[in-house]
Short mmCIF file of N, CA and C in Angstrom, two decimals:
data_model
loop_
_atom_site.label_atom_id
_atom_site.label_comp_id
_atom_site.label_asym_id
_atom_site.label_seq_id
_atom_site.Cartn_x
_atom_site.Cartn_y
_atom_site.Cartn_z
N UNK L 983 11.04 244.71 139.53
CA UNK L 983 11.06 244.14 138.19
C UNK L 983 12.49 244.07 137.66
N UNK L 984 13.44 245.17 138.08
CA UNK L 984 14.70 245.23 137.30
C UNK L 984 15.62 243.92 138.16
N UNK L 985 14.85 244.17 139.45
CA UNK L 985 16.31 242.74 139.55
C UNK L 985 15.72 241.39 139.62
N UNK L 986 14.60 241.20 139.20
CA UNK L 986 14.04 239.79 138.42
C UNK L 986 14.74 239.32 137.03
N UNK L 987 14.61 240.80 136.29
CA UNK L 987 15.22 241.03 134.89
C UNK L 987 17.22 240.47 134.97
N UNK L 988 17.76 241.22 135.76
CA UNK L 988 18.77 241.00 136.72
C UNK L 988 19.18 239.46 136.66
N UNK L 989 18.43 239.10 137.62
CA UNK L 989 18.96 237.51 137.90
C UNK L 989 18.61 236.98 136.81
N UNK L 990 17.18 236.76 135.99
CA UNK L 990 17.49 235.67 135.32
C UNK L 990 18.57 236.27 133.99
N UNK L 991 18.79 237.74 133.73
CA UNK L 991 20.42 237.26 132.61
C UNK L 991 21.07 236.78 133.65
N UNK L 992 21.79 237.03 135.07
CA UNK L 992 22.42 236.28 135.25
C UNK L 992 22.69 234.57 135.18
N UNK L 993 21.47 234.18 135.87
CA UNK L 993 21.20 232.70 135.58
C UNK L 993 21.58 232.39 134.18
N UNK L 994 21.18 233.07 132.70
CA UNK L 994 21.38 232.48 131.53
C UNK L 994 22.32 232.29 131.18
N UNK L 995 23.70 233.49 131.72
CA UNK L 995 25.09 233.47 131.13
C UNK L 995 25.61 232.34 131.78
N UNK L 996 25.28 232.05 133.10
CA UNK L 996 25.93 230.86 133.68
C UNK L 996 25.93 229.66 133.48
N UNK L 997 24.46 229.49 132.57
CA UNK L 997 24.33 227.86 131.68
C UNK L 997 25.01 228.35 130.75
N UNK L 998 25.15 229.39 129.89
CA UNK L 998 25.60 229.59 128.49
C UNK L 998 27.32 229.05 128.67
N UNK L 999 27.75 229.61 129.67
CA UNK L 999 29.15 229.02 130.24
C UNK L 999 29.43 227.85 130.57
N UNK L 1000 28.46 227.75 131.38
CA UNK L 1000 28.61 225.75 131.55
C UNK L 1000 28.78 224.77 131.08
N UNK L 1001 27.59 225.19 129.63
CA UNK L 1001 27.85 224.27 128.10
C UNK L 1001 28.94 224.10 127.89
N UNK L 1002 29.97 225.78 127.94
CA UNK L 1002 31.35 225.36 127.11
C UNK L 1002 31.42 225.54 125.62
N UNK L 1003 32.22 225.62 125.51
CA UNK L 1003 32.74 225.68 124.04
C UNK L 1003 32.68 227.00 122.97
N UNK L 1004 33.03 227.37 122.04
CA UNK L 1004 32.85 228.17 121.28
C UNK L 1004 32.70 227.79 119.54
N UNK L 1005 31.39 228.73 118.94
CA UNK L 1005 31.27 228.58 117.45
C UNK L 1005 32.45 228.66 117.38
N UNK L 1006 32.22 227.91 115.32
CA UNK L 1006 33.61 227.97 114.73
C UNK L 1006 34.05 229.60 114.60
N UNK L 1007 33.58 230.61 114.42
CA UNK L 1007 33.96 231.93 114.51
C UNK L 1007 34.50 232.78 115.24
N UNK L 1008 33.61 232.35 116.56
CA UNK L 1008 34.43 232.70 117.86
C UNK L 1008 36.03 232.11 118.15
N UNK L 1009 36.07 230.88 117.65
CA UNK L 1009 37.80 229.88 117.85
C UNK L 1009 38.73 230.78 116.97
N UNK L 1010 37.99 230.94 115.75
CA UNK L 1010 38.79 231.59 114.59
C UNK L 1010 39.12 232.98 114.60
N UNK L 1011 38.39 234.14 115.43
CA UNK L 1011 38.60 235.15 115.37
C UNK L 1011 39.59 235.68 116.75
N UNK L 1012 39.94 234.47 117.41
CA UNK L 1012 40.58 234.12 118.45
C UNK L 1012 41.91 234.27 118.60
N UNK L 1013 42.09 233.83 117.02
CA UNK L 1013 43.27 232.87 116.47
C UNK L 1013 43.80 234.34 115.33
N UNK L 1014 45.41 234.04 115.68
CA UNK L 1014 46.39 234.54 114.59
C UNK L 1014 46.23 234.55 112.96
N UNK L 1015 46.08 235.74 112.48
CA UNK L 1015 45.81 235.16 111.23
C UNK L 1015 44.34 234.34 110.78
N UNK L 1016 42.83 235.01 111.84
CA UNK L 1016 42.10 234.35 111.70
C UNK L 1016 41.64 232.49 111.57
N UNK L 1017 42.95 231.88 112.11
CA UNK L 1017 42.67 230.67 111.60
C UNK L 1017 43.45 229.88 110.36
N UNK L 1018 43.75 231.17 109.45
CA UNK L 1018 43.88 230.27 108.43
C UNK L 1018 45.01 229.28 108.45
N UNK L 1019 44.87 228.05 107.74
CA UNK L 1019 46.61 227.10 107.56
C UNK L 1019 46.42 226.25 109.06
N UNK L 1020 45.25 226.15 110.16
CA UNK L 1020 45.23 225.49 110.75
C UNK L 1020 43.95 224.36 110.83
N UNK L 1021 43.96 223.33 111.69
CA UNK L 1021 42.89 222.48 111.60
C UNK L 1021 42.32 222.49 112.73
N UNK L 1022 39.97 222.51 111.81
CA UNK L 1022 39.62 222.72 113.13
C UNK L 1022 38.54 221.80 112.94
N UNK L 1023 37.75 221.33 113.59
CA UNK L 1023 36.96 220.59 113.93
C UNK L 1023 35.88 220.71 115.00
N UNK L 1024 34.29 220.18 114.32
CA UNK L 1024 33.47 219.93 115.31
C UNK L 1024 33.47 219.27 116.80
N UNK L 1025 33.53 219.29 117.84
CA UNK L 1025 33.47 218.62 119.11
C UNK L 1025 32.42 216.60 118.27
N UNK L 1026 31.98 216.94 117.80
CA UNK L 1026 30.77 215.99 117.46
C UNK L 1026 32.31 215.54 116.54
N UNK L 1027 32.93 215.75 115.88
CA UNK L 1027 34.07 214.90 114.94
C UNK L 1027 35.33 214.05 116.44
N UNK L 1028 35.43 215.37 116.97
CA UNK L 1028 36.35 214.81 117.85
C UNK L 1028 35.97 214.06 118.90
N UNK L 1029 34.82 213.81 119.99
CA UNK L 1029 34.30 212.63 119.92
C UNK L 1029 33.81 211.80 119.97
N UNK L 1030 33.85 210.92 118.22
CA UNK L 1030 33.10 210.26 117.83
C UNK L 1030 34.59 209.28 117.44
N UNK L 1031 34.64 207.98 117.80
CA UNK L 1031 35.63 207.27 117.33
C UNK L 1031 35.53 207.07 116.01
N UNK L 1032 34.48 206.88 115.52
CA UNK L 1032 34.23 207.08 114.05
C UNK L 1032 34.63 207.74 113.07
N UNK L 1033 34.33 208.75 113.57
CA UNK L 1033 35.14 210.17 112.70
C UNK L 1033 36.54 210.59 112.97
N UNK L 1034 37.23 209.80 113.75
CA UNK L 1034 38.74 210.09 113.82
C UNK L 1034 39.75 210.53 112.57
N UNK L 1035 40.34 211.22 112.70
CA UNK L 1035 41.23 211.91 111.63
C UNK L 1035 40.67 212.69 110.91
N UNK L 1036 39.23 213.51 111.42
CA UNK L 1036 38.24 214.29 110.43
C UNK L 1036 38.32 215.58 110.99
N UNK L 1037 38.41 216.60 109.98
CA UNK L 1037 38.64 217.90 110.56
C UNK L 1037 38.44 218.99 108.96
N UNK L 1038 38.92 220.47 109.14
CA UNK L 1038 38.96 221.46 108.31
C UNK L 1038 40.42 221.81 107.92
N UNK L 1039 40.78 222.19 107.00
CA UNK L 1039 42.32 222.80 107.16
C UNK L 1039 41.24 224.06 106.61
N UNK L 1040 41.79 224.95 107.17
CA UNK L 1040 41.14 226.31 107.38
C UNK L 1040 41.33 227.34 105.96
N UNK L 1041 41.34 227.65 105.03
CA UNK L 1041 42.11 227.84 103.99
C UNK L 1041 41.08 229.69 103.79
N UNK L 1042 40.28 230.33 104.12
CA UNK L 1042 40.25 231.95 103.50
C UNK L 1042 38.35 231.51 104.78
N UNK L 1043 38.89 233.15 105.42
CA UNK L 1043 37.58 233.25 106.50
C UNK L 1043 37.55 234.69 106.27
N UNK L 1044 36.25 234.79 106.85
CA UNK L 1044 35.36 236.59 106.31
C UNK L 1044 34.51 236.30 107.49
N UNK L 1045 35.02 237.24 108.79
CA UNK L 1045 34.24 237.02 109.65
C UNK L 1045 33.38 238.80 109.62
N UNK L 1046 32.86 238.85 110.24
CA UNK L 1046 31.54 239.73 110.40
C UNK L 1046 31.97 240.63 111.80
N UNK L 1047 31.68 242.00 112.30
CA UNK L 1047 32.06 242.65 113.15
C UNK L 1047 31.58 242.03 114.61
N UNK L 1048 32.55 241.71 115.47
CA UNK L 1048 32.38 240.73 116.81
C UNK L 1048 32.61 239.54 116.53
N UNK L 1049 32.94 239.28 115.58
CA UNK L 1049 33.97 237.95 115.37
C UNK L 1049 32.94 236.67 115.97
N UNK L 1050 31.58 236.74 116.16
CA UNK L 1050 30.91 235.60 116.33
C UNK L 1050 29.43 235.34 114.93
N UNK L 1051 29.98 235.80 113.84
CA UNK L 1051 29.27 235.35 112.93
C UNK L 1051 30.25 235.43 111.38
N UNK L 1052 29.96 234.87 110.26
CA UNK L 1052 31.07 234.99 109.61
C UNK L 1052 30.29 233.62 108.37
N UNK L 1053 31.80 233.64 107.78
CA UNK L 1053 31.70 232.57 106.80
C UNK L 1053 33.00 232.04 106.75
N UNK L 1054 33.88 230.34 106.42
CA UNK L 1054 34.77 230.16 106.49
C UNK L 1054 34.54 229.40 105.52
N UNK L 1055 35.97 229.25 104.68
CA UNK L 1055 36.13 227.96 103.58
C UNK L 1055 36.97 226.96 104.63
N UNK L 1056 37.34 226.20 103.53
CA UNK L 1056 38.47 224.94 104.15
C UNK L 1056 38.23 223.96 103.67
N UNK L 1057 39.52 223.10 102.93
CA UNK L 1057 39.48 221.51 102.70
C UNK L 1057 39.04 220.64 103.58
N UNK L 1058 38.10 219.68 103.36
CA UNK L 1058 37.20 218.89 104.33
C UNK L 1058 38.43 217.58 104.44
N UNK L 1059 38.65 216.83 105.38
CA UNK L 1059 39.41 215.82 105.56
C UNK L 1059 37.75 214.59 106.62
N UNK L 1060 37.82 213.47 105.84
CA UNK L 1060 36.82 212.84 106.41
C UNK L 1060 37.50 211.48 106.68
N UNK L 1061 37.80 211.57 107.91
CA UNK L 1061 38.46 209.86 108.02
C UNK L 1061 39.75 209.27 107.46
N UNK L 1062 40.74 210.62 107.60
CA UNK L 1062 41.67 210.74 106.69
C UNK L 1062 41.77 210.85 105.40
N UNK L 1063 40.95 210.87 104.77
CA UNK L 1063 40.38 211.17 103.28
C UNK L 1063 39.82 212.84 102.84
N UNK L 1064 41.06 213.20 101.47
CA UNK L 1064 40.46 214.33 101.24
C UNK L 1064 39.21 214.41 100.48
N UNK L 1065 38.56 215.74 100.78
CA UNK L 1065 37.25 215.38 100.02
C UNK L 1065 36.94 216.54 99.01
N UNK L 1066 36.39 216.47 98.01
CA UNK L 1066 36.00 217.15 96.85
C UNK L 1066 37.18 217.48 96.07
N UNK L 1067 38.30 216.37 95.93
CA UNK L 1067 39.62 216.30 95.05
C UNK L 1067 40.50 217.44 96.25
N UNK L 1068 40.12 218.10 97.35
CA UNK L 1068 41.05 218.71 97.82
C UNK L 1068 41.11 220.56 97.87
N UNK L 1069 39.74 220.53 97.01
CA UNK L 1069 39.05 221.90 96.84
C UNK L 1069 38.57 222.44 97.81
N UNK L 1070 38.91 223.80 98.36
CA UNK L 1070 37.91 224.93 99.43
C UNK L 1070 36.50 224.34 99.19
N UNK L 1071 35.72 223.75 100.40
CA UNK L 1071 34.55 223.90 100.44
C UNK L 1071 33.96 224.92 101.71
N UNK L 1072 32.56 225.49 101.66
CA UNK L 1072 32.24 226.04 102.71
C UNK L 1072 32.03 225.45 103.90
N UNK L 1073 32.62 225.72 105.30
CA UNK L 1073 32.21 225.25 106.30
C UNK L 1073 30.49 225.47 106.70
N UNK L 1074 29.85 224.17 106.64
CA UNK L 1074 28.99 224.31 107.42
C UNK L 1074 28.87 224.31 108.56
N UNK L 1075 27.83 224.72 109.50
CA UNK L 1075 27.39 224.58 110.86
C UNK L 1075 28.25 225.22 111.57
N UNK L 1076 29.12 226.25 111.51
CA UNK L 1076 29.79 227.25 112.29
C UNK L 1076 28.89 227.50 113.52
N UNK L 1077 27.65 228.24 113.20
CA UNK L 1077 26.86 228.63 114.98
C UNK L 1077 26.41 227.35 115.24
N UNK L 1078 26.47 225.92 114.16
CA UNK L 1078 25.11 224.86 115.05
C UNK L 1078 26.25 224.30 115.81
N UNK L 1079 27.15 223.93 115.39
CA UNK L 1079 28.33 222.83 116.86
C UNK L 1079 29.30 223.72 117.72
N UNK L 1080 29.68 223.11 118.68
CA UNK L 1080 31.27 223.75 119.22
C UNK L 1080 31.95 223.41 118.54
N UNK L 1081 32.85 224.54 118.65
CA UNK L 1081 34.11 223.61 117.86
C UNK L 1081 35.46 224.15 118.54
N UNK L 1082 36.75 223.23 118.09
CA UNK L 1082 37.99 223.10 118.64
C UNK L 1082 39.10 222.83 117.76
N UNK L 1083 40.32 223.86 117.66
CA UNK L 1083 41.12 223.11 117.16
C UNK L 1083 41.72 222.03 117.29
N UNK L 1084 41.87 221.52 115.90
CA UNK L 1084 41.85 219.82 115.83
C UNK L 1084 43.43 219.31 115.76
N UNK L 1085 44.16 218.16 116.80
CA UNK L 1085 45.39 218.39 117.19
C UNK L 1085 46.00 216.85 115.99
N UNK L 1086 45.04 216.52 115.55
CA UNK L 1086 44.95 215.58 114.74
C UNK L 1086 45.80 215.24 113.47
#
């Protein structure tokens, strides 16, 4: 039973790896200074030709112990356009996308 148990975590970590990528929390707790003063972005922003020039400037993060859960602010930039006059909004979808800093 234990090395049934065995292989399949093994098998799971190896898709979990394959996918790629890391939450926004995991990138950020990665990072100097948590992140802040840099730009980051969904994989789904970066790409989408559509959404070009769209990203976070990272501006005050409160991550949670293991650095893979948390909360982050940041000015939203949508298509080169600031959004909500330029005000901290909350990042959504930190665990739902990958994400990457944005070189943009």
């Amino acid at each position: 039973m234990n090395v049934v148990c065995r292989l399949f975590s093994t098998q799971a970590e190896s898709t979990a790896t394959k996918k790629g990528g890391k939450n926004l929390y995991q990138v950020l707790g990665s990072l100097a200074n948590q992140g802040v003063g840099l730009r980051v972005a969904p994989n789904k922003f970066l790409h989408n030709p559509g959404l070009y020039n769209s990203y976070y400037e990272v501006t005050k993060v409160q991550l949670k112990a293991g650095t893979t859960h948390g909360r982050a602010w940041g000015v939203q930039v949508l298509k080169g356009r600031t959004m909500a006059d330029g005000k901290p909004v909350e990042i959504r979808g930190g665990l739902k996308w990958k994400w990457n800093i944005s070189q943009q």
